[in-house]
XYZ file of C-alpha atoms in Angstrom:
561
model
C 373.627 58.212 81.905
C 370.748 60.399 80.609
C 371.207 61.204 76.872
C 369.066 63.784 75.053
C 368.970 65.327 71.620
C 367.757 68.963 71.614
C 366.798 70.567 68.315
C 366.613 74.376 67.836
C 365.069 75.410 64.498
C 365.283 79.137 63.810
C 364.445 81.359 60.869
C 367.898 81.161 59.294
C 369.609 78.225 60.944
C 369.175 74.886 62.700
C 371.222 73.689 65.720
C 371.261 70.234 67.243
C 372.806 69.516 70.632
C 373.547 66.111 72.084
C 373.438 66.375 75.871
C 374.739 63.709 78.250
C 373.860 64.060 81.991
C 372.948 67.755 81.355
C 376.376 68.453 79.820
C 376.856 69.390 76.182
C 378.573 66.549 74.373
C 378.146 67.393 70.651
C 376.835 70.385 68.728
C 375.864 70.570 65.040
C 374.874 73.559 62.886
C 373.247 74.103 59.533
C 372.450 77.452 57.971
C 369.906 78.080 55.251
C 372.554 79.330 52.766
C 375.395 77.021 53.896
C 373.989 73.493 53.803
C 376.489 70.614 54.130
C 377.627 69.003 50.917
C 379.332 65.900 52.380
C 377.524 62.844 51.039
C 376.183 64.601 47.961
C 376.674 62.835 44.632
C 377.350 64.769 41.448
C 377.830 64.240 37.730
C 381.020 66.133 37.105
C 383.432 67.059 34.353
C 387.190 66.631 34.834
C 388.582 70.137 34.484
C 392.317 69.628 35.122
C 394.646 66.655 35.504
C 397.760 67.378 37.564
C 400.444 64.661 37.261
C 402.646 66.347 39.856
C 399.922 65.974 42.499
C 398.590 62.726 41.115
C 395.159 64.297 41.239
C 392.449 65.923 39.208
C 390.090 68.848 39.727
C 386.483 68.190 38.804
C 383.817 70.736 38.042
C 380.605 69.659 39.833
C 378.875 73.072 39.830
C 380.121 74.318 43.210
C 381.969 77.578 43.767
C 385.310 75.786 43.587
C 386.328 72.701 41.638
C 386.595 69.622 43.796
C 389.765 67.613 44.469
C 390.041 63.957 43.333
C 393.206 62.036 44.238
C 394.195 59.094 42.102
C 393.612 56.704 45.085
C 389.973 57.859 45.174
C 389.485 57.480 41.452
C 390.426 53.799 40.945
C 386.790 52.695 40.915
C 386.665 54.129 37.372
C 388.990 51.370 36.044
C 388.726 47.594 36.012
C 389.953 45.384 38.899
C 392.606 43.998 36.564
C 394.082 47.459 35.934
C 393.955 48.291 39.631
C 396.559 45.639 40.354
C 399.151 47.915 38.756
C 400.180 51.266 40.161
C 398.337 53.719 37.967
C 399.003 57.425 37.415
C 396.154 59.927 37.407
C 396.558 60.315 33.622
C 395.786 56.640 33.159
C 392.561 56.929 35.184
C 390.907 60.224 34.083
C 391.233 62.680 31.194
C 390.198 66.360 30.892
C 386.569 66.651 29.739
C 385.668 63.186 30.991
C 382.280 62.880 32.705
C 382.370 60.988 35.995
C 380.215 60.436 39.074
C 381.751 61.523 42.354
C 380.672 61.822 46.029
C 381.909 64.502 48.432
C 383.858 63.142 51.385
C 385.169 66.416 52.887
C 383.549 69.811 53.085
C 385.326 72.823 51.512
C 387.611 74.201 54.326
C 389.185 77.620 54.221
C 390.902 78.105 50.863
C 390.554 74.415 49.930
C 387.766 73.043 47.812
C 385.813 69.896 48.715
C 387.380 66.443 48.370
C 385.618 63.695 46.417
C 385.787 60.001 45.718
C 384.497 57.679 43.014
C 383.944 54.978 45.706
C 380.295 55.793 46.305
C 378.262 54.770 49.336
C 374.702 55.366 50.490
C 374.052 55.342 54.200
C 370.736 54.062 55.543
C 369.474 53.556 59.083
C 370.976 50.077 59.559
C 373.135 49.555 56.465
C 375.548 51.421 54.216
C 375.384 50.354 50.574
C 378.877 50.391 48.962
C 378.415 50.805 45.193
C 381.941 49.951 44.009
C 383.216 47.527 46.685
C 382.229 43.850 47.073
C 382.572 43.501 50.834
C 380.611 42.902 54.035
C 381.610 44.799 57.186
C 380.104 44.818 60.680
C 380.391 47.818 62.980
C 383.171 47.343 65.554
C 380.774 48.678 68.220
C 378.750 45.496 67.927
C 380.998 43.295 70.097
C 378.860 40.181 70.715
C 380.182 37.434 68.425
C 376.838 35.667 68.119
C 375.073 38.882 67.069
C 377.854 39.697 64.581
C 377.510 36.262 62.990
C 373.682 36.655 62.817
C 373.937 40.041 61.079
C 376.612 38.766 58.698
C 374.299 35.917 57.697
C 371.431 38.317 56.963
C 373.610 40.606 54.848
C 375.066 37.695 52.873
C 371.536 36.803 51.857
C 370.551 40.250 50.613
C 373.892 41.622 49.271
C 374.148 41.981 45.452
C 377.174 40.219 43.873
C 378.841 43.420 42.684
C 378.179 45.606 45.711
C 379.059 45.756 49.411
C 377.252 46.331 52.737
C 378.355 47.708 56.026
C 376.170 46.904 59.034
C 375.792 49.978 61.293
C 375.671 49.957 65.100
C 371.958 50.662 65.080
C 371.335 47.302 63.394
C 372.173 45.361 66.594
C 369.237 43.075 67.542
C 367.144 44.235 64.573
C 365.232 41.652 62.525
C 366.101 40.491 59.061
C 362.949 42.248 57.831
C 364.204 45.592 59.192
C 367.522 45.206 57.438
C 365.932 44.056 54.171
C 363.586 47.052 54.167
C 366.544 49.355 54.677
C 368.439 47.587 51.868
C 365.518 47.857 49.390
C 365.259 51.564 50.086
C 369.002 52.045 49.350
C 368.847 50.005 46.124
C 365.884 52.046 44.864
C 367.784 55.208 45.736
C 370.778 54.052 43.765
C 368.627 53.211 40.719
C 367.249 56.719 40.898
C 370.765 58.221 40.980
C 371.793 56.084 37.981
C 368.760 57.267 36.076
C 369.639 60.898 36.793
C 373.239 60.338 35.704
C 372.244 59.062 32.256
C 369.600 61.748 31.698
C 371.247 64.941 32.995
C 373.982 67.201 31.692
C 377.170 67.688 33.710
C 377.845 69.374 36.024
C 374.791 68.527 38.067
C 373.709 67.392 41.543
C 372.323 63.837 41.365
C 371.644 63.188 45.030
C 371.844 65.364 48.178
C 372.015 63.952 51.695
C 369.257 64.592 54.221
C 369.013 67.846 56.120
C 370.675 68.195 59.552
C 367.826 66.987 61.734
C 367.042 64.003 59.510
C 370.747 63.033 59.430
C 370.814 63.170 63.233
C 367.749 60.959 63.414
C 369.321 58.489 60.959
C 372.825 58.475 62.469
C 372.543 59.440 66.152
C 368.990 58.688 67.358
C 369.279 55.191 68.826
C 367.678 53.319 71.714
C 370.432 54.752 73.981
C 368.843 58.213 73.574
C 366.264 58.917 76.301
C 364.541 61.874 74.627
C 364.566 64.042 71.511
C 363.114 67.480 71.955
C 362.237 69.701 68.925
C 361.085 73.325 69.096
C 359.502 73.463 65.620
C 356.219 71.756 64.760
C 357.068 71.274 61.059
C 360.374 69.667 61.859
C 358.692 67.587 64.617
C 356.133 66.207 62.160
C 358.789 65.467 59.489
C 360.853 63.622 62.108
C 357.842 61.539 63.101
C 357.230 60.675 59.462
C 360.856 59.621 59.041
C 360.709 57.480 62.177
C 357.521 55.825 60.831
C 359.804 54.411 58.137
C 363.101 53.715 59.901
C 362.359 53.195 63.638
C 358.673 53.387 64.708
C 359.596 52.200 68.224
C 361.501 55.460 68.849
C 358.544 57.754 68.124
C 357.489 57.793 71.765
C 360.803 59.450 72.703
C 360.229 62.498 70.445
C 358.526 65.524 72.019
C 357.590 68.996 70.844
C 359.135 71.762 72.949
C 356.538 74.440 73.631
C 357.858 76.637 76.440
C 358.115 80.418 75.882
C 361.793 80.515 76.761
C 364.064 79.531 73.802
C 365.035 75.850 74.094
C 368.844 76.386 74.167
C 368.419 79.153 76.772
C 366.208 76.935 78.947
C 368.801 74.181 78.994
C 371.720 76.644 79.432
C 373.302 75.598 76.109
C 374.118 79.094 74.810
C 376.700 79.510 77.563
C 378.092 76.032 76.848
C 378.455 76.797 73.123
C 380.240 80.105 73.922
C 382.709 78.162 76.040
C 383.680 75.962 73.061
C 385.110 79.128 71.437
C 387.423 79.905 74.380
C 391.129 79.032 74.191
C 391.346 78.168 77.851
C 389.513 75.261 79.462
C 389.744 74.942 83.262
C 390.101 71.512 84.858
C 388.397 70.526 88.125
C 391.787 70.104 89.782
C 392.724 73.759 89.109
C 394.918 73.134 86.042
C 393.941 74.298 82.564
C 394.300 73.502 78.896
C 394.950 75.896 76.028
C 393.690 75.101 72.521
C 395.312 76.892 69.539
C 393.750 75.943 66.214
C 395.745 76.837 63.075
C 395.321 75.844 59.442
C 398.194 73.345 59.668
C 397.480 71.711 63.038
C 395.954 72.161 66.481
C 398.295 72.671 69.432
C 397.050 71.721 72.924
C 398.996 72.853 75.966
C 398.434 71.499 79.519
C 399.331 73.565 82.573
C 399.050 72.967 86.384
C 397.538 76.401 86.896
C 396.199 76.748 90.455
C 396.684 73.054 91.297
C 399.596 72.538 93.696
C 398.710 68.998 94.791
C 398.823 67.432 98.215
C 401.896 65.193 97.881
C 404.934 65.427 95.607
C 405.387 67.219 92.304
C 405.338 64.041 90.192
C 401.956 63.062 91.621
C 400.570 66.560 90.960
C 401.749 66.431 87.352
C 400.371 62.910 86.816
C 396.924 63.754 88.209
C 396.751 66.980 86.166
C 397.836 65.230 82.950
C 395.342 62.374 83.419
C 392.480 64.773 83.998
C 393.639 66.828 81.047
C 393.701 63.706 78.818
C 390.003 62.997 79.553
C 389.071 66.661 78.987
C 391.079 66.913 75.735
C 389.208 63.881 74.276
C 385.906 65.496 75.291
C 386.834 68.855 73.815
C 388.097 67.424 70.518
C 384.702 65.751 70.050
C 382.695 68.757 71.235
C 384.690 71.343 69.190
C 384.900 68.868 66.287
C 388.631 69.492 65.881
C 390.254 67.425 63.144
C 393.574 67.002 61.336
C 396.922 66.913 63.089
C 396.847 67.460 66.818
C 399.902 68.013 69.010
C 399.488 67.793 72.788
C 402.095 69.225 75.171
C 401.389 67.548 78.506
C 403.269 68.716 81.552
C 406.749 67.125 81.507
C 406.918 63.643 83.078
C 410.298 61.924 83.738
C 408.761 58.567 84.703
C 408.110 56.313 81.634
C 405.311 54.546 83.549
C 403.534 57.882 84.182
C 403.829 58.740 80.450
C 402.291 55.417 79.484
C 399.483 55.871 82.035
C 398.559 59.225 80.548
C 398.647 57.869 76.987
C 396.354 54.985 78.043
C 393.996 57.444 79.703
C 393.865 59.454 76.520
C 393.329 56.424 74.346
C 390.539 55.122 76.595
C 388.758 58.543 76.566
C 389.013 58.702 72.751
C 387.192 55.378 72.433
C 383.943 57.235 73.128
C 384.482 59.320 69.942
C 383.032 57.694 66.798
C 385.206 59.845 64.586
C 388.397 58.002 63.698
C 391.336 59.029 65.886
C 394.901 57.723 65.919
C 397.524 58.292 68.652
C 400.952 58.163 67.031
C 402.882 58.283 70.302
C 405.395 60.577 71.979
C 408.034 62.550 70.065
C 411.619 62.996 71.310
C 410.460 66.334 72.803
C 407.740 64.611 74.808
C 404.871 65.832 72.640
C 401.926 63.532 71.864
C 401.127 63.350 68.158
C 397.675 62.250 67.089
C 395.230 62.687 64.220
C 391.442 62.956 64.100
C 389.520 62.590 60.844
C 388.381 65.999 59.553
C 385.346 65.991 57.291
C 383.804 69.424 57.944
C 384.355 72.717 59.703
C 384.779 72.589 63.463
C 382.687 74.731 65.773
C 385.272 77.526 65.850
C 385.611 77.611 62.033
C 381.824 77.573 61.560
C 380.941 80.297 64.066
C 383.953 82.600 63.725
C 386.065 84.187 60.997
C 389.621 85.540 61.034
C 389.941 88.924 62.748
C 389.974 91.612 60.022
C 392.461 93.642 62.163
C 395.130 91.069 63.070
C 394.289 88.819 60.065
C 394.189 85.736 62.215
C 397.448 86.248 64.070
C 395.732 86.975 67.345
C 398.019 89.938 67.954
C 397.953 93.692 67.332
C 400.594 96.396 67.653
C 401.234 97.691 71.161
C 400.296 101.264 72.163
C 403.968 102.236 72.282
C 404.643 100.898 68.839
C 401.674 102.769 67.327
C 402.683 105.980 69.184
C 406.183 105.774 67.654
C 404.662 105.179 64.234
C 402.509 108.315 64.701
C 405.597 110.333 65.624
C 407.393 109.145 62.479
C 404.326 110.005 60.448
C 404.325 113.594 61.831
C 408.059 113.936 61.150
C 407.472 112.900 57.561
C 404.491 115.232 57.223
C 406.448 118.351 58.275
C 409.787 117.389 56.705
C 409.255 119.662 53.711
C 406.388 121.932 54.902
C 406.685 125.269 56.647
C 403.170 126.629 55.927
C 401.216 124.868 58.718
C 401.732 125.754 62.365
C 399.459 123.103 63.929
C 398.102 119.594 63.349
C 395.214 117.567 64.776
C 396.043 113.892 65.227
C 393.313 111.345 66.061
C 394.309 107.954 67.534
C 392.953 105.350 69.966
C 392.777 106.708 73.549
C 395.477 104.339 74.797
C 397.820 105.565 72.051
C 396.891 109.161 72.795
C 397.972 108.658 76.432
C 401.388 107.456 75.271
C 401.837 110.431 72.878
C 400.834 112.999 75.508
C 402.763 111.398 78.400
C 402.594 112.169 82.105
C 401.717 115.833 82.585
C 401.935 116.337 78.808
C 405.768 116.037 78.876
C 406.046 113.688 75.845
C 403.880 115.996 73.749
C 405.884 119.067 74.727
C 409.133 117.307 73.695
C 407.622 116.383 70.300
C 406.375 119.937 69.732
C 409.797 121.305 70.520
C 411.395 118.928 68.054
C 408.976 119.653 65.191
C 408.365 123.345 66.096
C 404.611 122.844 65.692
C 401.510 122.811 67.838
C 400.310 119.251 68.049
C 396.786 118.431 69.216
C 396.096 114.814 70.034
C 392.498 113.530 70.154
C 391.626 110.038 71.466
C 388.762 108.152 69.865
C 387.491 104.764 70.933
C 385.925 104.391 67.490
C 389.367 103.943 66.003
C 391.194 100.634 65.911
C 394.283 100.671 68.143
C 396.622 100.585 65.096
C 394.890 103.406 63.241
C 396.530 106.866 62.928
C 394.430 109.653 61.415
C 395.889 113.096 60.625
C 392.583 114.949 60.679
C 393.609 118.501 59.774
C 396.573 120.856 59.535
C 396.291 124.651 59.762
C 396.514 127.624 62.050
C 396.767 127.155 65.814
C 393.335 128.741 66.384
C 391.585 126.570 63.781
C 393.104 123.331 65.052
C 392.500 124.186 68.725
C 388.792 124.710 68.045
C 388.596 121.322 66.246
C 390.546 119.485 68.915
C 388.669 120.273 72.064
C 385.412 118.401 72.672
C 384.288 120.836 75.383
C 383.926 124.631 76.051
C 384.081 126.677 79.230
C 380.593 126.790 80.852
C 379.393 123.642 79.039
C 377.715 120.948 81.174
C 378.290 117.246 80.667
C 377.173 113.986 82.365
C 380.299 111.844 82.916
C 381.468 108.812 84.867
C 384.355 109.352 87.248
C 386.795 106.635 86.048
C 389.685 106.949 88.469
C 391.444 109.303 90.912
C 394.039 111.830 89.696
C 397.579 110.309 89.734
C 399.141 113.126 91.803
C 396.078 114.783 93.353
C 393.922 112.040 94.885
C 391.157 114.517 95.774
C 390.369 114.956 92.065
C 388.606 112.518 89.831
C 389.408 111.763 86.185
C 386.922 111.278 83.386
C 387.359 111.211 79.582
C 385.454 112.385 76.562
C 386.824 110.713 73.406
C 390.105 110.298 75.197
C 390.220 113.962 76.231
C 390.917 114.174 79.977
C 388.459 115.969 82.266
C 389.993 116.799 85.687
C 386.981 116.868 88.040
C 387.807 118.984 91.080
C 387.078 117.264 94.424
C 385.704 114.253 92.504
C 388.124 111.605 93.712
C 385.566 110.055 96.135
C 383.055 109.612 93.285
C 384.922 106.938 91.264
C 382.423 104.691 89.448
C 379.565 107.173 89.752
C 377.735 109.292 87.187
C 377.879 113.037 87.793
C 376.917 116.196 85.952
C 379.890 118.577 85.735
C 380.486 122.086 84.444
C 383.615 122.838 82.435
C 385.621 125.633 84.148
C 388.923 125.661 82.219
C 390.032 124.250 78.910
C 393.629 123.411 78.002
C 395.211 121.677 75.031
C 395.409 118.198 76.482
C 392.777 118.389 79.263
C 390.016 120.429 80.877
C 388.985 121.168 84.485
C 385.415 120.843 85.752
C 383.414 121.098 88.956
C 380.676 118.774 90.167
C 377.145 120.157 89.758
C 375.228 117.093 91.020
C 375.156 113.350 91.171
C 373.059 111.742 88.496
């Protein structure tokens, strides 16, 4: 497998893509005004203590106070006290100054989450400030290597602190690990100095920028190449590698083609696909992802796949392929929290187990902690994936201001009926106006006017008014605008977008419903019946307006454009 890291540094943001065999595997973003705060260490002031939640809110200087649960605050009390079950009031008090580290980014309406169990990640080691423990990455599987690394860390570990050996430490020398450890100890001493000499709330330590974090956490010997499109970032990366992994410098290259780096490697299209609900499978089936604030629902469908044998075999093959793709998409989209998967129904228990095993195996490639909880009575797979920051969808998109995140808007018929009720209410107690101009979306206008204008005639007869309906694509489909009321002559002049003798360049959109020889075009939803224009559908023509009526106009073709 060929693995590459591609870095796109722009004026306002930085993007990093991890590509495996020319396919996007992971994508990371950082914007100038929205830098990540996970890993940052602050001197904060306890603002509120909430016994009902067994938590406290701490002011660290961010827009929202951060959330500290009692289980994350126990480092503030002695080991002896920790043996008893403590309430939040026994651990912190309002006004108390404490040191905290952010573990989860602010998400939606929620503030960041913090802990008092501090840790500092290096290239090969993670220094645990409040925990006396040695841990070795589970991805280092060779027992001899694990024992060697454990021996090195036992020699350098302080009595009151802990160390975790990272995957990148495999086969590294004791000198490499000791150099990393010394750097982390000096960094901690610097943070302690800031804590004792600064006023709360204040930032004591911020984690590295995106590219440097990727170099520290993701750039290993398994990566074949790192390509950076910015000279300054390239030089800073080389300086960082001088310190942490000089042997990897030869794999870093400066991208200097004229075509943007993500365009050249076709990553823009791949990123756009991560925002789509539907993901097609090679077999013809498809998966639907619906992300909500509470959970993510994943639905598997056979789609165009009909199989070559029996139904059970078709379902099993689709579900197994879907399981692999779901694992890939969860990692790529960085979806976290509760995840519910609705695989296609399987009656055979062995088939169910086979699909679960396929999913579990595929998830092993994801370094983010995931847990499969099993099948519910309804046959749904429950699982969780650790959520530390915004996913791709949350970072790149926002809730629709029209549907407010529901994903649905009112239908044309519903809006048309609302418009009728609005007109009834308008004229309920008014006799002084004989006409009204109503502006709505063209699709709603079509419903109000009806075939041949019949619906509009019925409404006019009911209200005893002249009603002019104007369609505007500028309006949202739910918007209803009563533009003007007044005399018939005044409103008629306002309503019509064309005059007799006027020339317009239009596109023939379709043929006339009843007279196929004529073509239909529209100006702001106003219908133009182009005589003998039915054969010109899809073409641009210049027409001359010959007749103007209340709901449409007639025109003749002058020339093709």
